[in-house]
CSV table of C-alpha atoms in Angstrom, one decimal:
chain,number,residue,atom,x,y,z
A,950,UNK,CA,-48.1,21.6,-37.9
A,951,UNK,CA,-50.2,22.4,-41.4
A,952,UNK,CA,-50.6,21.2,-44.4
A,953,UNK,CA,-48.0,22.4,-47.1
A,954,UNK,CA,-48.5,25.3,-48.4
A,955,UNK,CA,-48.0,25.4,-52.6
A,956,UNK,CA,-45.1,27.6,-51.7
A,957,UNK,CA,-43.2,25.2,-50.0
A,958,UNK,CA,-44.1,22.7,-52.3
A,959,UNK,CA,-42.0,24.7,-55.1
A,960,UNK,CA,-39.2,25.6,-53.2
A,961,UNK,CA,-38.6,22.2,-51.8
A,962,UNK,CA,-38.7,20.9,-56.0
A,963,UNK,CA,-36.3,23.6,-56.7
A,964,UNK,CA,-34.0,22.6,-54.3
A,965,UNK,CA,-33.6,18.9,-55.1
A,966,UNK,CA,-34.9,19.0,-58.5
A,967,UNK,CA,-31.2,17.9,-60.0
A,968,UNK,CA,-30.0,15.2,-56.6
A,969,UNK,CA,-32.6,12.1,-56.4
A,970,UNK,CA,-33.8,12.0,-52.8
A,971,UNK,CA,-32.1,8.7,-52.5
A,972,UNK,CA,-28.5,10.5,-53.5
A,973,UNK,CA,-29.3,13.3,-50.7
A,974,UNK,CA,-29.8,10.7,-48.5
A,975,UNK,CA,-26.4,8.5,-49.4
A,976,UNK,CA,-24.7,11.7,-49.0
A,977,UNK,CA,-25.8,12.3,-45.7
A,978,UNK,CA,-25.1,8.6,-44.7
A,979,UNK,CA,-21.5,9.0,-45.7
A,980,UNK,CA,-21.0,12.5,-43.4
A,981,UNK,CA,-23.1,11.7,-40.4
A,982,UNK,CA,-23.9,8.3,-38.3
A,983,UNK,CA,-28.3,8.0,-37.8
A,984,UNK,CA,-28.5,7.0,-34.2
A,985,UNK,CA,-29.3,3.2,-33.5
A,986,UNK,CA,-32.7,1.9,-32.8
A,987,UNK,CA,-32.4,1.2,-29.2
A,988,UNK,CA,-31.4,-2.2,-28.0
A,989,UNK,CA,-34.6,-2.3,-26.0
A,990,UNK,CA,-36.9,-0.7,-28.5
A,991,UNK,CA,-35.3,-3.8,-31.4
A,992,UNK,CA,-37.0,-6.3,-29.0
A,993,UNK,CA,-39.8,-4.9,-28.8
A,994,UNK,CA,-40.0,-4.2,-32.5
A,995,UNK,CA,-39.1,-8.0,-33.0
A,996,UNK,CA,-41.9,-9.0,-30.6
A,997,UNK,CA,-44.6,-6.9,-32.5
A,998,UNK,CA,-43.8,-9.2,-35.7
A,999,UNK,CA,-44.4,-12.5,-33.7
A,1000,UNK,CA,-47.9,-13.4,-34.3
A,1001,UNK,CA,-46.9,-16.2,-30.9
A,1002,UNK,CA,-46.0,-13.5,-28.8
A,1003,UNK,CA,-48.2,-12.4,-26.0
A,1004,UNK,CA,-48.6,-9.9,-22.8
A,1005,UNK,CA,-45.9,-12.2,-20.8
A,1006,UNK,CA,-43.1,-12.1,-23.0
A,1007,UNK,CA,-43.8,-8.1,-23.1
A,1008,UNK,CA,-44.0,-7.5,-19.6
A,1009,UNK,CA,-40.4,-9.1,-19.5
A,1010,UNK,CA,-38.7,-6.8,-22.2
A,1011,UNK,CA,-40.4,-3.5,-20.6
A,1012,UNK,CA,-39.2,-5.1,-17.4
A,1013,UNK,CA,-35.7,-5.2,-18.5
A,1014,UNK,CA,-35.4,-1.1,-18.0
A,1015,UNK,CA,-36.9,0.4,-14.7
A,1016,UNK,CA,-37.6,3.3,-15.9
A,1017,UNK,CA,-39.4,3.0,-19.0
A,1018,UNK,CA,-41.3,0.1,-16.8
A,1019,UNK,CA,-42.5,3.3,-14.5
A,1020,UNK,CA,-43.6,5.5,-17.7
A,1021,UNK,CA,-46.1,3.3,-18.8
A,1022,UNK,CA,-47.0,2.2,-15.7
A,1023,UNK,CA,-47.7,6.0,-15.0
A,1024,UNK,CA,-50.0,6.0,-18.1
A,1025,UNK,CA,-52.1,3.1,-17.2
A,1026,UNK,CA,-52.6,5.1,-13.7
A,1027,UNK,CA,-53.9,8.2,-15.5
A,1028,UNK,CA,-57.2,9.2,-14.8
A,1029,UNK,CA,-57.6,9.7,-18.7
A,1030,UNK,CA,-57.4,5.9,-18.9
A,1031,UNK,CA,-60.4,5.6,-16.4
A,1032,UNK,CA,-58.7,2.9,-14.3
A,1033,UNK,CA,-59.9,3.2,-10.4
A,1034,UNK,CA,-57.5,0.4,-8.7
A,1035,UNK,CA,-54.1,0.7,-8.1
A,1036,UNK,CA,-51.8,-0.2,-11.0
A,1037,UNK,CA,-48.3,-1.5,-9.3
A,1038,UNK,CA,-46.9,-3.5,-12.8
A,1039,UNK,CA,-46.8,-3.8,-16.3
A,1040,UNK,CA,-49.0,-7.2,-16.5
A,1041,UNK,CA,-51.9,-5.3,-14.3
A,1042,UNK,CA,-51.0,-2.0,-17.1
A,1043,UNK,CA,-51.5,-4.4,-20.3
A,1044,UNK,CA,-54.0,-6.8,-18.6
A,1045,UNK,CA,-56.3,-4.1,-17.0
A,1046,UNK,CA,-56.1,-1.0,-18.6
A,1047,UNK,CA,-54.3,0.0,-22.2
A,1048,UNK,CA,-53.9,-3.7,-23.5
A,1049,UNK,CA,-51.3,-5.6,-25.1
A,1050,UNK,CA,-51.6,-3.4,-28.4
A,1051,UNK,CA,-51.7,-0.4,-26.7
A,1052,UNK,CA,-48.4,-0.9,-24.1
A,1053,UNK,CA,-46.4,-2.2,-27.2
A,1054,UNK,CA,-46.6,0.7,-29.6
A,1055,UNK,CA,-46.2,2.9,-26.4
A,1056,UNK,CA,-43.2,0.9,-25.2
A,1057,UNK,CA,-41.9,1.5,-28.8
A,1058,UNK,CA,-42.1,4.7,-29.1
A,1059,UNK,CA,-40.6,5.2,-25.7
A,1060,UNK,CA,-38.0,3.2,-26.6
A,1061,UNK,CA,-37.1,5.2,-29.6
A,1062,UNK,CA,-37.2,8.8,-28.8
A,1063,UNK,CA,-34.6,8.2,-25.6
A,1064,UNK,CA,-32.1,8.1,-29.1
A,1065,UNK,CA,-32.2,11.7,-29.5
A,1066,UNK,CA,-30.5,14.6,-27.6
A,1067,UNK,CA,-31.7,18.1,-28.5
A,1068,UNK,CA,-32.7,20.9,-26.4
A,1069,UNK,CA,-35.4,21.2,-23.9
A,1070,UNK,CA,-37.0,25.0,-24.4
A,1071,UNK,CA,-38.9,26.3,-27.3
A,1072,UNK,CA,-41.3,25.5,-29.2
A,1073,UNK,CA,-39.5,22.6,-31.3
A,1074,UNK,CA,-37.7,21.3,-27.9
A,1075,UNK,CA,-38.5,18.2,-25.7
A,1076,UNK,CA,-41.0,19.7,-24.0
A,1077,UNK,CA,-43.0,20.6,-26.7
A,1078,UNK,CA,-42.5,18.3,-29.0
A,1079,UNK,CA,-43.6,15.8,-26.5
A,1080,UNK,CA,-46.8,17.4,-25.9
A,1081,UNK,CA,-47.6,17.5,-28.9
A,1082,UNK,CA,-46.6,14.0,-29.4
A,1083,UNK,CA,-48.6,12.5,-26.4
A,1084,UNK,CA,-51.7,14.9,-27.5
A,1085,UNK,CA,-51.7,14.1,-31.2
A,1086,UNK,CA,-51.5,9.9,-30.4
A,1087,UNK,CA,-54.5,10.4,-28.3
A,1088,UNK,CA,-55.9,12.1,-30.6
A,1089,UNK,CA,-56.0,9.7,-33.7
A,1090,UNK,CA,-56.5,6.8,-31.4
A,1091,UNK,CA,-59.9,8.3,-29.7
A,1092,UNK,CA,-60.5,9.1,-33.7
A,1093,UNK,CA,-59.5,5.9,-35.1
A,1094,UNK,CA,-61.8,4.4,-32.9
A,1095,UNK,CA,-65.0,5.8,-34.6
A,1096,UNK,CA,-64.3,5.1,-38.1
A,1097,UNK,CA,-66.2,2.7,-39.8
A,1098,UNK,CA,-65.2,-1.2,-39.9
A,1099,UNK,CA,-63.4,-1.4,-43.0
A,1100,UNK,CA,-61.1,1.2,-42.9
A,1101,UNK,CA,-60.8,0.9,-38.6
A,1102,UNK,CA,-56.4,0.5,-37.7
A,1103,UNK,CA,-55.6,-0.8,-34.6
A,1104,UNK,CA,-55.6,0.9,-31.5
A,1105,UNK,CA,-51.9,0.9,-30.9
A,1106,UNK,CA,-50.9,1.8,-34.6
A,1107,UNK,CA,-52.9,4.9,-34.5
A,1108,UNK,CA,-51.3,5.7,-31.2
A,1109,UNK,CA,-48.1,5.3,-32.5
A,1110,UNK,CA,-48.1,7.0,-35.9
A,1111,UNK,CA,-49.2,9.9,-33.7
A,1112,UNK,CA,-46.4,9.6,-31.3
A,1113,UNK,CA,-43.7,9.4,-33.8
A,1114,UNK,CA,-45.2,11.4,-36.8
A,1115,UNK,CA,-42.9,14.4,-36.4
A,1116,UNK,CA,-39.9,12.4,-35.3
A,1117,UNK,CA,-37.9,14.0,-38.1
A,1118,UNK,CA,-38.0,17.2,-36.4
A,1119,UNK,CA,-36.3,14.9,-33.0
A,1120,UNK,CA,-33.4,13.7,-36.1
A,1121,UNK,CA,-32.8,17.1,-37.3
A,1122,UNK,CA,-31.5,18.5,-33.7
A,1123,UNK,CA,-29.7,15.5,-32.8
A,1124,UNK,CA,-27.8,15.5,-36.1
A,1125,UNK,CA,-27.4,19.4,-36.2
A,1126,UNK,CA,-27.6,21.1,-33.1
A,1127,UNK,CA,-26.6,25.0,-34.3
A,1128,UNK,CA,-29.1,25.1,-37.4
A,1129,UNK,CA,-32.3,23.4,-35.2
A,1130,UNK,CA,-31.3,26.3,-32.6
A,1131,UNK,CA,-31.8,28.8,-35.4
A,1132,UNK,CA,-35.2,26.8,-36.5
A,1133,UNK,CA,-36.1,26.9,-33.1
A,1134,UNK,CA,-35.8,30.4,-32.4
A,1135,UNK,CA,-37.6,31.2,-35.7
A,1136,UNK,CA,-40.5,28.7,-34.6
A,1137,UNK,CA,-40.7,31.3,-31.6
A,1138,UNK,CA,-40.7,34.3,-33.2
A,1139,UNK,CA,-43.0,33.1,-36.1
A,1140,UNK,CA,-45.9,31.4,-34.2
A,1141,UNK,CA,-48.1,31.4,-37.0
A,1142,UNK,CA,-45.6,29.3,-39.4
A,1143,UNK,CA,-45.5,25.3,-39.3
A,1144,UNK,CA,-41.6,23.8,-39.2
A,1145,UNK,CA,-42.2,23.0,-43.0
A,1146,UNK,CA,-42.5,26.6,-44.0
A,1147,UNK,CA,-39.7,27.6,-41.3
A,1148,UNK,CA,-37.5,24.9,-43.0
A,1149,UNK,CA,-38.4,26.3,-46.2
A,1150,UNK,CA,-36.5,29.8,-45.4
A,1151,UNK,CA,-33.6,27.7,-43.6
A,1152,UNK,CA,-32.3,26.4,-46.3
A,1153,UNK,CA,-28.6,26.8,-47.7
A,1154,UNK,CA,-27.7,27.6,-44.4
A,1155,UNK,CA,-25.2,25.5,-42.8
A,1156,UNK,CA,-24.0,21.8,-42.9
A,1157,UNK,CA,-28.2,20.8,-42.6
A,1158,UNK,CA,-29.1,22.0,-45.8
A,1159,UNK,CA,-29.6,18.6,-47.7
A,1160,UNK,CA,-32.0,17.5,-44.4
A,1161,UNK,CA,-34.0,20.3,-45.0
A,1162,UNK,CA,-34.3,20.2,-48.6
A,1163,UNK,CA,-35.9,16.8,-47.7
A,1164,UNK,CA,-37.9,18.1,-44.7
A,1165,UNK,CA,-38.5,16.7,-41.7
A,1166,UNK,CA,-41.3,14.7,-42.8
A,1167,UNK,CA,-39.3,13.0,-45.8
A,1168,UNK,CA,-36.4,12.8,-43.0
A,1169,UNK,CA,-38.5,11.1,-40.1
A,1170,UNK,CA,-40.2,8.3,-43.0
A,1171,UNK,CA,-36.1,8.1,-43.9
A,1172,UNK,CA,-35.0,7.2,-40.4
A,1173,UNK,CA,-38.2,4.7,-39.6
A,1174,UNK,CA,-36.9,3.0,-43.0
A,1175,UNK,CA,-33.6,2.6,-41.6
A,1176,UNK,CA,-34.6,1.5,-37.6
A,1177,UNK,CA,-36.8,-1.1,-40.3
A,1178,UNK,CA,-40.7,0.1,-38.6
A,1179,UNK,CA,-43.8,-0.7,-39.8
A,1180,UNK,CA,-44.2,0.2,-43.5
A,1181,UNK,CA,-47.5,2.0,-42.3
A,1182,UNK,CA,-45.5,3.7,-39.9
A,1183,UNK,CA,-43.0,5.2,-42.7
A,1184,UNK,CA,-45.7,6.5,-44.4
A,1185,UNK,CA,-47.5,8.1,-42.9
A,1186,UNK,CA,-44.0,10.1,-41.9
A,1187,UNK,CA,-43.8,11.0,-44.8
A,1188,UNK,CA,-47.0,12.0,-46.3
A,1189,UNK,CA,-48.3,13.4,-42.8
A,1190,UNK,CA,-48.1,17.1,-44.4
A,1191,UNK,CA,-49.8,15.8,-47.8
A,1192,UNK,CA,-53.6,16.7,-48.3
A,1193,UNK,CA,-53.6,15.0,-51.1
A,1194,UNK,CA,-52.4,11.7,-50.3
A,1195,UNK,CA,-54.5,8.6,-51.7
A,1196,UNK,CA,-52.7,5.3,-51.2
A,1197,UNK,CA,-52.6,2.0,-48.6
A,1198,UNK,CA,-52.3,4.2,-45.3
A,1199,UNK,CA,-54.4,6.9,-46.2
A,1200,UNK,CA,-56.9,6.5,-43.0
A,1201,UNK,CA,-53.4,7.0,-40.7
A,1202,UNK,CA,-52.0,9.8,-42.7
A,1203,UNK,CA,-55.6,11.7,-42.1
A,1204,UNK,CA,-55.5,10.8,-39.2
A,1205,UNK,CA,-52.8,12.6,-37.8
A,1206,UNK,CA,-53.8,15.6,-40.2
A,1207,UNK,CA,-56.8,15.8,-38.5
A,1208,UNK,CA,-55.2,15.2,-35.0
A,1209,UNK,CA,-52.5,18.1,-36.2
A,1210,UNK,CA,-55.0,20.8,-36.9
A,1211,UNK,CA,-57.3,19.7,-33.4
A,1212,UNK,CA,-54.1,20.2,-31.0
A,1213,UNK,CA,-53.5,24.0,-31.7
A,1214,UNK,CA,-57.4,24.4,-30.9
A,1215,UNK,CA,-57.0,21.9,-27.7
A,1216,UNK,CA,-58.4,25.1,-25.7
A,1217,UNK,CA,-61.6,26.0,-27.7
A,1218,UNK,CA,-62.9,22.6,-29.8
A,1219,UNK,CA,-63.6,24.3,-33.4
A,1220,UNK,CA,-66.9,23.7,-34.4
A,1221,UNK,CA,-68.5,21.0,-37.0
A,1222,UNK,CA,-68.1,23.5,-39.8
A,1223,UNK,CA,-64.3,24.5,-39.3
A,1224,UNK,CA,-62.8,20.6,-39.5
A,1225,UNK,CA,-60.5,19.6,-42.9
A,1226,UNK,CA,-63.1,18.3,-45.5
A,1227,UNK,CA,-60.4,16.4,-46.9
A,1228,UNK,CA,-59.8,14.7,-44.1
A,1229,UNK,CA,-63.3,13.7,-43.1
A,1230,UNK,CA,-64.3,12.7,-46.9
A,1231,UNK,CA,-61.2,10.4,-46.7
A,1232,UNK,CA,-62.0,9.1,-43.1
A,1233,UNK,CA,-65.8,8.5,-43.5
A,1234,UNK,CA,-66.9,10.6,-40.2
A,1235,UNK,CA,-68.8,13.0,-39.8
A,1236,UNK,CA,-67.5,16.3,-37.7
A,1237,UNK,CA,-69.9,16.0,-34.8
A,1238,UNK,CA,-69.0,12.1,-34.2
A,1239,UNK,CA,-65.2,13.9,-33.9
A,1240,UNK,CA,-66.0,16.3,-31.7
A,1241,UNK,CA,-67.7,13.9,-29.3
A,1242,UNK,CA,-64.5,11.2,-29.5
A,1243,UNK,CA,-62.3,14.4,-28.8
A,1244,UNK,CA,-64.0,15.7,-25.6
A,1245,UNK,CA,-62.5,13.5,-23.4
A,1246,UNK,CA,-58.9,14.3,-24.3
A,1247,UNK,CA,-59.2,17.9,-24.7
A,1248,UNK,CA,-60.7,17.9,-21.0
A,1249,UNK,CA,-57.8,15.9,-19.8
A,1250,UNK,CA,-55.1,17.7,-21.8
A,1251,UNK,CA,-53.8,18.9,-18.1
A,1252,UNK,CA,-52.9,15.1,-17.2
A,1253,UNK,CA,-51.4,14.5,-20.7
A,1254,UNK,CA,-49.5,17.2,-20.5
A,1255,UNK,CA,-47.9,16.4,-17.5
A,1256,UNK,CA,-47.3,12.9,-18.7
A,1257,UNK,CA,-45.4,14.5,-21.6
A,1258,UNK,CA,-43.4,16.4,-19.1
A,1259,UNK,CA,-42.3,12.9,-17.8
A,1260,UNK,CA,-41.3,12.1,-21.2
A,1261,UNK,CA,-39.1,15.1,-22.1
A,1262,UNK,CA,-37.1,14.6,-19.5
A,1263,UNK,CA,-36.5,10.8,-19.5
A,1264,UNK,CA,-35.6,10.9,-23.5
């Protein structure tokens, strides 16, 4: 995942130049159903706009489904999370170790992805769109962390605009399995291009051509509008690819274009001199403060990955 390049930026004009986004969009709705926000995942989106609401009323809902109960349960047992007792239930997981914030957003986005059935292998399948998932939430959370007062998110909103910020990519398999076959194969023979520029060179083919004249980024903001997230949440879907986005969720949208271009370098940490300037001017850090919050996650990427592993094959 990279920025846009000005290429793609014309070609995707071109395309929709003459059909509003919002047409594209009510043309799609008419051919194909969006898959339903999860039963479990609308209670727990309901709970997260109840200022009353607490760590016992959360711990029921993730209660409700074993399994999803066990995945976070497993996170909050991670070495990553430093935790040295034993972890047996989710009050112990919110109480003890991530918080209520924390096990919400993660219960969310949990929740959500299990709506999606796409392929496993290559590089745009479960496997690695769930590493790169669990990486990149990490990733802006240890970040957010260390930004200044004013412009600090919370904890479990960074981690979740990093979990779900390439969820359009998830929509575009589920919806058209043949054409995100033919993406993915392209991803694997072009390592060196990002899924935008890959769309780019997709399109016209098939039934998906009005999803990727809107791209995935465009098509993931789309679908959090319709499950009705976080406004924050939909933008920074949407705008996760644009360097030169300004606005109210600037600090999340650089946020996971900073946690975007750290990932592919998750084996070597790129030095002080090699990070987005755009990203840091916007952010208010410095490179060396980023490179200390990253350590820790880049020297357990081993144990995240294999708590993404847990997550392909649950969703």
């Amino acid at each position: 995942n990279v920025t846009r390049s000005d290429g793609y930026i014309e070609s995707m004009t071109a395309v929709i130049e003459s059909d509003s986004i919002s047409a594209v969009e009510k043309r799609i709705e008419r051919v194909y159903e969006l898959p339903p926000m999860p039963e479990l995942g609308r209670r727990i989106l309901a709970l997260q706009s109840d200022a009353n609401a607490g760590a016992q009323q959360l711990a029921k809902i993730v209660q409700l489904d074993p399994s999803l109960a066990a995945q976070v349960i497993r996170y909050a047992s991670s070495s990553y999370y430093g935790y040295t007792g034993r972890v047996t239930n989710i009050q112990e997981a919110i109480a003890r170790v991530l918080g209520y914030d924390i096990v919400l957003n993660l219960a969310l986005g949990l929740a959500a992805g299990r709506s999606f059935r796409i392929q496993e292998d290559g590089p745009l399948g479960l496997r690695c769109f769930w590493e790169h998932a669990v990486c990149s939430a990490v990733l802006v959370q240890k970040v957010g962390v260390i930004l200044p007062d004013p412009i600090r998110p919370t904890a479990g909103l960074c981690y979740l605009c990093g979990l779900l910020h390439d969820f359009g990519i998830l929509l575009l398999g589920h919806l058209f399995p043949p054409e995100f076959k033919l993406l993915n194969n392209m991803a694997s023979a072009n390592p060196g291009q990002s899924v935008s520029e890959l769309e780019c060179r997709l399109l016209g083919m098939g039934q998906a051509s009005d999803m990727l004249a809107m791209g995935h980024a465009r098509v993931g903001a789309w679908l959090m509008q319709a499950w009705k997230m976080p406004e924050a949440l939909r933008t920074t879907l949407q705008e996760h690819h644009n360097a030169d986005y300004r606005g109210n969720y600037e600090v999340l949208v650089h946020l996971v274009q900073l946690a975007d271009f750290i990932y592919p370098h998750m084996a070597e940490l790129p030095t002080a001199c090699e990070f987005p300037g755009h990203n840091l001017s916007v952010l208010q850090v410095a490179p060396e403060r980023v490179i200390e919050a990253v350590t820790k996650v880049l020297d357990s990427r081993d144990e995240l990955v294999s708590l993404s592993k847990l997550l392909a094959h649950t969703s």
